[in-house]
Amino acid sequence: MIFAQLFRSMSIFFAAFSLVVLSNLTVGMANESNPHSSSESQFKEKLARAMTGDPVAQHLVADAYMDGNGVPKDLRRAFGWYEAAAMQGNPDSEFNVGRAYEHGDGVEVNYKLALKWYTRAAEEGSVQAQNNLAHMYMDAKGTESDYDLALKLLRAAADKEHPTALNSLGHVYSKGIGVPKNDALSFEYYKRAADKGLDIAYFNVGSFYFDGDRGKQQDFHSAKVWYEKAAAQGVLQAYYLLGWMYGEGKLGKPNAVLAYALTNVAASENGERILEIAQYREQLRKRMTQDQVKEAQILSNSLATPNTFNTAYRKYASGSRH
């Protein structure tokens, strides 16, 4: 046992030492271009602590490489430092190692290792790990599907108000995945996730009002409120359904310019409904003058940018232009 612990400690040391050498080379190159950078100075301080084996500092160094803060972005080095901290039991790093193995960030995809590290982090109370681990079991990634365990993990994370877990439970009850279908519970979980500011949850709540067949009366104006929130955060499906409501006069007088502009943004990503969206945009174009189409195309640029969405949208949604 003593030799095993010693070997493990030496492994951590040498792994960290090799990372330090690489990190110093990177910092040196960064300093040549901007020797007075405060972010580089802060990185050096974190690196010095990480070299002593401090797992918190190692995690922060990994974050710096992950985000390119003070050093060039480098997913491989980020993974190495997360792994060094994870080997010392840092739950946040354990989660990040699991995520790296799941998505191939700086390391080859390995679902079994992702499962291992998510499990370790989840057992130490990481809500993010509980959520991601649940999806591993639902999607049979690195293991056989286990809906009972997945639901247990999602509920544990949802009890701590984790937005994605809340939204996932909304989806589970909406589709009846491993549980009886329950629209009331689905809406409740989606709404709780939306109240936490989760963009896709805004869309999911809005869809209850848009559809009008899942325990909520159809109400396009209520759907509009939620779809506006989702579109402002870049949910393209919300752009499309907002555009459709404006184009078909579901919110008052038809607004072809705004409808086309919103639909044009929605068509910018090759999603599963791209053909339907493109066809509807063409229908709108045939109702419009050339000047209106040009105006809508210009407007779509502003709507596609989060910083300018609200201002541009409110201007046209107010009824001043049709």
mmCIF file of C-alpha atoms in Angstrom:
data_model
loop_
_atom_site.group_PDB
_atom_site.id
_atom_site.type_symbol
_atom_site.label_atom_id
_atom_site.label_comp_id
_atom_site.label_asym_id
_atom_site.label_seq_id
_atom_site.Cartn_x
_atom_site.Cartn_y
_atom_site.Cartn_z
ATOM 1 C CA MET A 1 0.000 0.000 0.000
ATOM 2 C CA ILE A 2 2.813 2.421 0.922
ATOM 3 C CA PHE A 3 4.587 1.742 -2.383
ATOM 4 C CA ALA A 4 1.325 2.168 -4.297
ATOM 5 C CA GLN A 5 0.692 5.551 -2.663
ATOM 6 C CA LEU A 6 4.285 6.597 -3.318
ATOM 7 C CA PHE A 7 4.035 5.561 -6.956
ATOM 8 C CA ARG A 8 0.774 7.474 -7.340
ATOM 9 C CA SER A 9 2.302 10.597 -5.771
ATOM 10 C CA MET A 10 5.324 10.359 -8.053
ATOM 11 C CA SER A 11 3.038 9.904 -11.077
ATOM 12 C CA ILE A 12 1.180 13.077 -10.186
ATOM 13 C CA PHE A 13 4.445 14.929 -9.664
ATOM 14 C CA PHE A 14 5.989 13.920 -12.980
ATOM 15 C CA ALA A 15 2.739 14.569 -14.863
ATOM 16 C CA ALA A 16 2.601 18.037 -13.345
ATOM 17 C CA PHE A 17 6.330 18.592 -14.003
ATOM 18 C CA SER A 18 5.942 17.824 -17.722
ATOM 19 C CA LEU A 19 2.976 20.164 -17.879
ATOM 20 C CA VAL A 20 4.975 22.878 -16.148
ATOM 21 C CA VAL A 21 7.743 22.653 -18.752
ATOM 22 C CA LEU A 22 5.232 22.957 -21.563
ATOM 23 C CA SER A 23 3.397 25.743 -19.732
ATOM 24 C CA ASN A 24 6.571 27.759 -19.211
ATOM 25 C CA LEU A 25 7.373 27.509 -22.912
ATOM 26 C CA THR A 26 3.889 28.783 -23.753
ATOM 27 C CA VAL A 27 4.054 31.643 -21.272
ATOM 28 C CA GLY A 28 7.460 32.625 -22.612
ATOM 29 C CA MET A 29 6.108 32.899 -26.128
ATOM 30 C CA ALA A 30 3.104 34.874 -24.897
ATOM 31 C CA ASN A 31 5.282 37.287 -22.923
ATOM 32 C CA GLU A 32 7.345 38.131 -25.989
ATOM 33 C CA SER A 33 4.271 39.573 -27.653
ATOM 34 C CA ASN A 34 2.872 41.331 -24.568
ATOM 35 C CA PRO A 35 5.220 41.346 -21.563
ATOM 36 C CA HIS A 36 2.989 43.640 -19.491
ATOM 37 C CA SER A 37 -0.192 41.590 -19.730
ATOM 38 C CA SER A 38 -1.901 41.338 -16.341
ATOM 39 C CA SER A 39 -3.639 38.117 -17.371
ATOM 40 C CA GLU A 40 -0.259 36.536 -18.133
ATOM 41 C CA SER A 41 1.035 37.667 -14.755
ATOM 42 C CA GLN A 42 -1.972 36.124 -13.026
ATOM 43 C CA PHE A 43 -1.415 32.929 -14.973
ATOM 44 C CA LYS A 44 2.196 32.750 -13.765
ATOM 45 C CA GLU A 45 1.012 33.059 -10.176
ATOM 46 C CA LYS A 46 -1.468 30.214 -10.659
ATOM 47 C CA LEU A 47 1.171 28.127 -12.382
ATOM 48 C CA ALA A 48 3.615 28.615 -9.515
ATOM 49 C CA ARG A 49 1.007 27.284 -7.075
ATOM 50 C CA ALA A 50 0.082 24.453 -9.436
ATOM 51 C CA MET A 51 3.748 23.393 -9.526
ATOM 52 C CA THR A 52 3.595 22.769 -5.775
ATOM 53 C CA GLY A 53 0.762 20.291 -6.333
ATOM 54 C CA ASP A 54 -2.107 22.573 -5.295
ATOM 55 C CA PRO A 55 -5.182 20.976 -6.982
ATOM 56 C CA VAL A 56 -7.189 24.209 -6.950
ATOM 57 C CA ALA A 57 -4.377 26.046 -8.734
ATOM 58 C CA GLN A 58 -4.008 23.152 -11.169
ATOM 59 C CA HIS A 59 -7.704 23.450 -11.979
ATOM 60 C CA LEU A 60 -7.339 27.204 -12.531
ATOM 61 C CA VAL A 61 -4.340 26.673 -14.824
ATOM 62 C CA ALA A 62 -6.450 24.187 -16.795
ATOM 63 C CA ASP A 63 -9.248 26.764 -17.025
ATOM 64 C CA ALA A 64 -6.766 29.300 -18.378
ATOM 65 C CA TYR A 65 -5.694 26.915 -21.139
ATOM 66 C CA MET A 66 -9.298 25.994 -21.843
ATOM 67 C CA ASP A 67 -10.350 29.638 -22.269
ATOM 68 C CA GLY A 68 -7.082 31.065 -23.621
ATOM 69 C CA ASN A 69 -6.831 33.414 -20.649
ATOM 70 C CA GLY A 70 -3.242 34.611 -20.247
ATOM 71 C CA VAL A 71 -1.915 31.862 -22.523
ATOM 72 C CA PRO A 72 -2.860 30.581 -25.975
ATOM 73 C CA LYS A 73 -5.855 28.256 -25.859
ATOM 74 C CA ASP A 74 -4.680 24.656 -25.705
ATOM 75 C CA LEU A 75 -7.167 21.862 -25.014
ATOM 76 C CA ARG A 76 -4.455 19.229 -24.661
ATOM 77 C CA ARG A 77 -2.662 21.112 -21.892
ATOM 78 C CA ALA A 78 -5.996 22.003 -20.293
ATOM 79 C CA PHE A 79 -6.838 18.313 -20.115
ATOM 80 C CA GLY A 80 -3.453 17.494 -18.586
ATOM 81 C CA TRP A 81 -3.904 19.966 -15.760
ATOM 82 C CA TYR A 82 -7.514 18.949 -15.148
ATOM 83 C CA GLU A 83 -6.321 15.354 -14.920
ATOM 84 C CA ALA A 84 -3.572 16.292 -12.455
ATOM 85 C CA ALA A 85 -6.120 18.009 -10.190
ATOM 86 C CA ALA A 86 -8.670 15.224 -10.670
ATOM 87 C CA MET A 87 -6.156 12.642 -9.515
ATOM 88 C CA GLN A 88 -6.069 14.527 -6.230
ATOM 89 C CA GLY A 89 -9.836 14.425 -5.875
ATOM 90 C CA ASN A 90 -10.879 17.861 -7.129
ATOM 91 C CA PRO A 91 -14.563 17.332 -8.096
ATOM 92 C CA ASP A 92 -14.665 20.154 -10.656
ATOM 93 C CA SER A 93 -11.618 18.736 -12.394
ATOM 94 C CA GLU A 94 -13.039 15.222 -12.244
ATOM 95 C CA PHE A 95 -16.096 16.545 -14.060
ATOM 96 C CA ASN A 96 -13.971 18.302 -16.676
ATOM 97 C CA VAL A 97 -11.892 15.194 -17.299
ATOM 98 C CA GLY A 98 -15.116 13.258 -17.806
ATOM 99 C CA ARG A 99 -16.420 15.889 -20.193
ATOM 100 C CA ALA A 100 -13.133 15.888 -22.117
ATOM 101 C CA TYR A 101 -13.340 12.128 -22.590
ATOM 102 C CA GLU A 102 -16.991 12.360 -23.640
ATOM 103 C CA HIS A 103 -16.450 15.079 -26.255
ATOM 104 C CA GLY A 104 -12.797 14.586 -27.209
ATOM 105 C CA ASP A 105 -11.527 17.904 -25.861
ATOM 106 C CA GLY A 106 -7.747 17.547 -25.836
ATOM 107 C CA VAL A 107 -7.939 13.755 -25.672
ATOM 108 C CA GLU A 108 -9.477 10.930 -27.693
ATOM 109 C CA VAL A 109 -13.147 10.181 -27.020
ATOM 110 C CA ASN A 110 -13.510 7.380 -24.488
ATOM 111 C CA TYR A 111 -17.000 6.889 -23.075
ATOM 112 C CA LYS A 112 -15.910 4.361 -20.472
ATOM 113 C CA LEU A 113 -13.386 6.789 -19.008
ATOM 114 C CA ALA A 114 -15.945 9.601 -19.238
ATOM 115 C CA LEU A 115 -18.321 7.431 -17.236
ATOM 116 C CA LYS A 116 -15.612 6.690 -14.668
ATOM 117 C CA TRP A 117 -14.744 10.337 -14.047
ATOM 118 C CA TYR A 118 -18.342 11.560 -14.106
ATOM 119 C CA THR A 119 -19.166 8.900 -11.523
ATOM 120 C CA ARG A 120 -16.332 10.010 -9.239
ATOM 121 C CA ALA A 121 -17.395 13.648 -9.494
ATOM 122 C CA ALA A 122 -21.080 12.814 -9.022
ATOM 123 C CA GLU A 123 -20.312 10.794 -5.896
ATOM 124 C CA GLU A 124 -18.581 13.865 -4.481
ATOM 125 C CA GLY A 125 -21.631 16.009 -5.128
ATOM 126 C CA SER A 126 -20.937 17.590 -8.525
ATOM 127 C CA VAL A 127 -24.355 18.569 -9.858
ATOM 128 C CA GLN A 128 -22.982 18.972 -13.390
ATOM 129 C CA ALA A 129 -21.548 15.464 -13.235
ATOM 130 C CA GLN A 130 -24.856 14.052 -11.992
ATOM 131 C CA ASN A 131 -26.611 15.626 -14.968
ATOM 132 C CA ASN A 132 -24.069 14.458 -17.553
ATOM 133 C CA LEU A 133 -23.821 11.004 -16.035
ATOM 134 C CA ALA A 134 -27.596 10.679 -16.276
ATOM 135 C CA HIS A 135 -27.418 11.334 -20.004
ATOM 136 C CA MET A 136 -24.645 8.771 -20.379
ATOM 137 C CA TYR A 137 -26.974 6.155 -18.903
ATOM 138 C CA MET A 138 -29.932 7.325 -20.966
ATOM 139 C CA ASP A 139 -27.936 7.289 -24.210
ATOM 140 C CA ALA A 140 -26.013 4.086 -23.358
ATOM 141 C CA LYS A 141 -22.631 5.775 -23.704
ATOM 142 C CA GLY A 142 -19.936 3.510 -22.282
ATOM 143 C CA THR A 143 -22.549 1.430 -20.511
ATOM 144 C CA GLU A 144 -25.921 -0.211 -20.967
ATOM 145 C CA SER A 145 -28.929 2.088 -20.767
ATOM 146 C CA ASP A 146 -30.348 2.435 -17.272
ATOM 147 C CA TYR A 147 -33.332 4.775 -17.122
ATOM 148 C CA ASP A 148 -33.950 4.207 -13.425
ATOM 149 C CA LEU A 149 -30.438 5.325 -12.500
ATOM 150 C CA ALA A 150 -30.581 8.169 -15.008
ATOM 151 C CA LEU A 151 -33.792 9.498 -13.470
ATOM 152 C CA LYS A 152 -32.343 9.169 -9.969
ATOM 153 C CA LEU A 153 -29.336 11.244 -11.023
ATOM 154 C CA LEU A 154 -31.442 13.850 -12.833
ATOM 155 C CA ARG A 155 -33.717 14.257 -9.829
ATOM 156 C CA ALA A 156 -30.710 14.646 -7.533
ATOM 157 C CA ALA A 157 -29.374 17.429 -9.761
ATOM 158 C CA ALA A 158 -32.818 18.982 -10.199
ATOM 159 C CA ASP A 159 -33.289 19.068 -6.425
ATOM 160 C CA LYS A 160 -30.304 21.428 -6.437
ATOM 161 C CA GLU A 161 -31.994 23.513 -9.162
ATOM 162 C CA HIS A 162 -29.544 22.570 -11.927
ATOM 163 C CA PRO A 163 -31.155 24.170 -15.035
ATOM 164 C CA THR A 164 -30.159 21.515 -17.561
ATOM 165 C CA ALA A 165 -31.302 18.695 -15.276
ATOM 166 C CA LEU A 166 -34.647 20.446 -14.789
ATOM 167 C CA ASN A 167 -35.014 20.838 -18.546
ATOM 168 C CA SER A 168 -34.036 17.201 -19.085
ATOM 169 C CA LEU A 169 -36.727 16.046 -16.680
ATOM 170 C CA GLY A 170 -39.182 18.203 -18.602
ATOM 171 C CA HIS A 171 -38.208 16.314 -21.747
ATOM 172 C CA VAL A 172 -38.403 12.942 -19.975
ATOM 173 C CA TYR A 173 -41.979 13.569 -18.833
ATOM 174 C CA SER A 174 -42.939 15.165 -22.154
ATOM 175 C CA LYS A 175 -41.919 12.067 -24.109
ATOM 176 C CA GLY A 176 -42.582 9.431 -21.446
ATOM 177 C CA ILE A 177 -38.970 8.204 -21.369
ATOM 178 C CA GLY A 178 -38.769 5.581 -18.631
ATOM 179 C CA VAL A 179 -41.779 7.158 -16.893
ATOM 180 C CA PRO A 180 -45.460 7.646 -17.727
ATOM 181 C CA LYS A 181 -45.997 10.686 -19.966
ATOM 182 C CA ASN A 182 -47.057 13.644 -17.811
ATOM 183 C CA ASP A 183 -47.579 17.040 -19.455
ATOM 184 C CA ALA A 184 -48.193 18.842 -16.161
ATOM 185 C CA LEU A 185 -44.868 17.673 -14.698
ATOM 186 C CA SER A 186 -43.121 18.340 -17.997
ATOM 187 C CA PHE A 187 -44.309 21.953 -17.999
ATOM 188 C CA GLU A 188 -43.374 22.369 -14.338
ATOM 189 C CA TYR A 189 -39.801 21.249 -14.919
ATOM 190 C CA TYR A 190 -39.423 23.290 -18.110
ATOM 191 C CA LYS A 191 -40.746 26.361 -16.294
ATOM 192 C CA ARG A 192 -38.331 25.877 -13.387
ATOM 193 C CA ALA A 193 -35.450 25.615 -15.871
ATOM 194 C CA ALA A 194 -36.676 28.730 -17.689
ATOM 195 C CA ASP A 195 -36.861 30.623 -14.406
ATOM 196 C CA LYS A 196 -33.144 29.802 -14.054
ATOM 197 C CA GLY A 197 -32.472 31.467 -17.418
ATOM 198 C CA LEU A 198 -31.877 28.371 -19.587
ATOM 199 C CA ASP A 199 -32.356 29.384 -23.227
ATOM 200 C CA ILE A 200 -33.821 26.134 -24.566
ATOM 201 C CA ALA A 201 -36.210 25.982 -21.614
ATOM 202 C CA TYR A 202 -37.677 29.330 -22.722
ATOM 203 C CA PHE A 203 -38.435 27.684 -26.045
ATOM 204 C CA ASN A 204 -39.911 24.574 -24.428
ATOM 205 C CA VAL A 205 -42.261 26.595 -22.232
ATOM 206 C CA GLY A 206 -43.321 28.677 -25.240
ATOM 207 C CA SER A 207 -44.087 25.531 -27.213
ATOM 208 C CA PHE A 208 -46.735 24.483 -24.684
ATOM 209 C CA TYR A 209 -48.634 27.664 -25.541
ATOM 210 C CA PHE A 210 -47.855 27.413 -29.260
ATOM 211 C CA ASP A 211 -49.075 23.810 -29.564
ATOM 212 C CA GLY A 212 -52.118 24.146 -27.334
ATOM 213 C CA ASP A 213 -52.576 20.399 -26.968
ATOM 214 C CA ARG A 214 -50.550 19.516 -23.871
ATOM 215 C CA GLY A 215 -52.627 20.819 -21.017
ATOM 216 C CA LYS A 216 -52.318 24.478 -22.019
ATOM 217 C CA GLN A 217 -54.773 26.419 -24.152
ATOM 218 C CA GLN A 218 -53.244 27.642 -27.396
ATOM 219 C CA ASP A 219 -52.101 31.219 -26.835
ATOM 220 C CA PHE A 220 -49.818 32.707 -29.475
ATOM 221 C CA HIS A 221 -49.208 35.863 -27.456
ATOM 222 C CA SER A 222 -47.933 33.835 -24.479
ATOM 223 C CA ALA A 223 -45.843 31.718 -26.861
ATOM 224 C CA LYS A 224 -44.408 34.941 -28.299
ATOM 225 C CA VAL A 225 -43.211 36.113 -24.870
ATOM 226 C CA TRP A 226 -41.226 32.921 -24.303
ATOM 227 C CA TYR A 227 -39.963 32.613 -27.871
ATOM 228 C CA GLU A 228 -38.653 36.186 -27.691
ATOM 229 C CA LYS A 229 -36.563 35.238 -24.667
ATOM 230 C CA ALA A 230 -35.247 32.141 -26.449
ATOM 231 C CA ALA A 231 -34.457 33.976 -29.694
ATOM 232 C CA ALA A 232 -32.610 36.691 -27.777
ATOM 233 C CA GLN A 233 -30.256 33.923 -26.610
ATOM 234 C CA GLY A 234 -29.844 32.411 -30.053
ATOM 235 C CA VAL A 235 -32.353 29.533 -30.161
ATOM 236 C CA LEU A 236 -32.930 29.309 -33.915
ATOM 237 C CA GLN A 237 -36.155 27.323 -33.712
ATOM 238 C CA ALA A 238 -37.640 30.211 -31.728
ATOM 239 C CA TYR A 239 -36.700 32.591 -34.558
ATOM 240 C CA TYR A 240 -38.616 30.424 -37.014
ATOM 241 C CA LEU A 241 -41.814 30.093 -34.996
ATOM 242 C CA LEU A 242 -41.781 33.797 -34.135
ATOM 243 C CA GLY A 243 -41.381 34.508 -37.838
ATOM 244 C CA TRP A 244 -44.249 32.189 -38.689
ATOM 245 C CA MET A 245 -46.563 33.877 -36.168
ATOM 246 C CA TYR A 246 -45.736 37.336 -37.538
ATOM 247 C CA GLY A 247 -46.010 36.152 -41.119
ATOM 248 C CA GLU A 248 -49.397 34.478 -40.619
ATOM 249 C CA GLY A 249 -50.935 37.309 -38.615
ATOM 250 C CA LYS A 250 -51.210 35.307 -35.385
ATOM 251 C CA LEU A 251 -50.071 38.340 -33.381
ATOM 252 C CA GLY A 252 -52.118 40.992 -35.145
ATOM 253 C CA LYS A 253 -51.546 42.492 -38.555
ATOM 254 C CA PRO A 254 -49.070 40.387 -40.602
ATOM 255 C CA ASN A 255 -45.541 41.776 -40.488
ATOM 256 C CA ALA A 256 -43.769 40.390 -43.552
ATOM 257 C CA VAL A 257 -40.468 42.207 -43.066
ATOM 258 C CA LEU A 258 -39.988 40.993 -39.499
ATOM 259 C CA ALA A 259 -41.277 37.519 -40.393
ATOM 260 C CA TYR A 260 -38.794 37.182 -43.266
ATOM 261 C CA ALA A 261 -35.897 38.533 -41.184
ATOM 262 C CA LEU A 262 -36.560 36.100 -38.325
ATOM 263 C CA THR A 263 -36.992 33.167 -40.700
ATOM 264 C CA ASN A 264 -33.826 34.144 -42.526
ATOM 265 C CA VAL A 265 -31.852 33.875 -39.277
ATOM 266 C CA ALA A 266 -33.452 30.502 -38.522
ATOM 267 C CA ALA A 267 -32.356 29.254 -41.952
ATOM 268 C CA SER A 268 -28.718 30.052 -41.208
ATOM 269 C CA GLU A 269 -28.146 26.691 -39.509
ATOM 270 C CA ASN A 270 -28.625 23.357 -41.226
ATOM 271 C CA GLY A 271 -30.990 21.844 -38.684
ATOM 272 C CA GLU A 272 -33.575 19.110 -39.051
ATOM 273 C CA ARG A 273 -36.273 21.584 -40.199
ATOM 274 C CA ILE A 274 -34.082 23.521 -42.618
ATOM 275 C CA LEU A 275 -36.121 22.545 -45.699
ATOM 276 C CA GLU A 276 -39.392 23.582 -44.047
ATOM 277 C CA ILE A 277 -37.856 26.877 -42.938
ATOM 278 C CA ALA A 278 -36.410 27.624 -46.373
ATOM 279 C CA GLN A 279 -39.745 26.883 -48.034
ATOM 280 C CA TYR A 280 -41.596 29.209 -45.684
ATOM 281 C CA ARG A 281 -39.042 31.964 -46.274
ATOM 282 C CA GLU A 282 -39.670 31.594 -50.008
ATOM 283 C CA GLN A 283 -43.415 31.888 -49.424
ATOM 284 C CA LEU A 284 -42.828 35.129 -47.553
ATOM 285 C CA ARG A 285 -40.554 36.460 -50.286
ATOM 286 C CA LYS A 286 -43.300 36.031 -52.881
ATOM 287 C CA ARG A 287 -45.604 38.273 -50.804
ATOM 288 C CA MET A 288 -43.029 41.065 -50.523
ATOM 289 C CA THR A 289 -41.627 43.819 -52.703
ATOM 290 C CA GLN A 290 -37.917 43.837 -53.553
ATOM 291 C CA ASP A 291 -37.399 46.765 -51.184
ATOM 292 C CA GLN A 292 -39.068 44.861 -48.354
ATOM 293 C CA VAL A 293 -36.849 41.836 -48.971
ATOM 294 C CA LYS A 294 -33.730 44.013 -48.900
ATOM 295 C CA GLU A 295 -34.916 45.668 -45.695
ATOM 296 C CA ALA A 296 -35.582 42.260 -44.118
ATOM 297 C CA GLN A 297 -32.160 40.955 -45.112
ATOM 298 C CA ILE A 298 -30.493 43.927 -43.436
ATOM 299 C CA LEU A 299 -32.674 43.472 -40.365
ATOM 300 C CA SER A 300 -31.747 39.801 -40.112
ATOM 301 C CA ASN A 301 -28.097 40.781 -39.521
ATOM 302 C CA SER A 302 -29.107 42.765 -36.452
ATOM 303 C CA LEU A 303 -31.447 40.052 -35.203
ATOM 304 C CA ALA A 304 -28.716 37.429 -35.491
ATOM 305 C CA THR A 305 -26.461 39.325 -33.074
ATOM 306 C CA PRO A 306 -27.311 38.989 -29.357
ATOM 307 C CA ASN A 307 -26.121 42.515 -28.561
ATOM 308 C CA THR A 308 -28.482 44.097 -31.086
ATOM 309 C CA PHE A 309 -31.374 41.617 -31.143
ATOM 310 C CA ASN A 310 -33.653 43.301 -28.620
ATOM 311 C CA THR A 311 -33.322 46.811 -30.037
ATOM 312 C CA ALA A 312 -33.867 45.733 -33.642
ATOM 313 C CA TYR A 313 -36.658 43.323 -32.777
ATOM 314 C CA ARG A 314 -38.611 45.768 -30.611
ATOM 315 C CA LYS A 315 -38.445 48.422 -33.324
ATOM 316 C CA TYR A 316 -40.152 46.179 -35.863
ATOM 317 C CA ALA A 317 -42.389 44.255 -33.466
ATOM 318 C CA SER A 318 -43.891 47.476 -32.116
ATOM 319 C CA GLY A 319 -46.095 47.750 -35.194
ATOM 320 C CA SER A 320 -44.246 50.723 -36.679
ATOM 321 C CA ARG A 321 -43.301 48.697 -39.791
ATOM 322 C CA HIS A 322 -45.188 46.026 -41.755
#
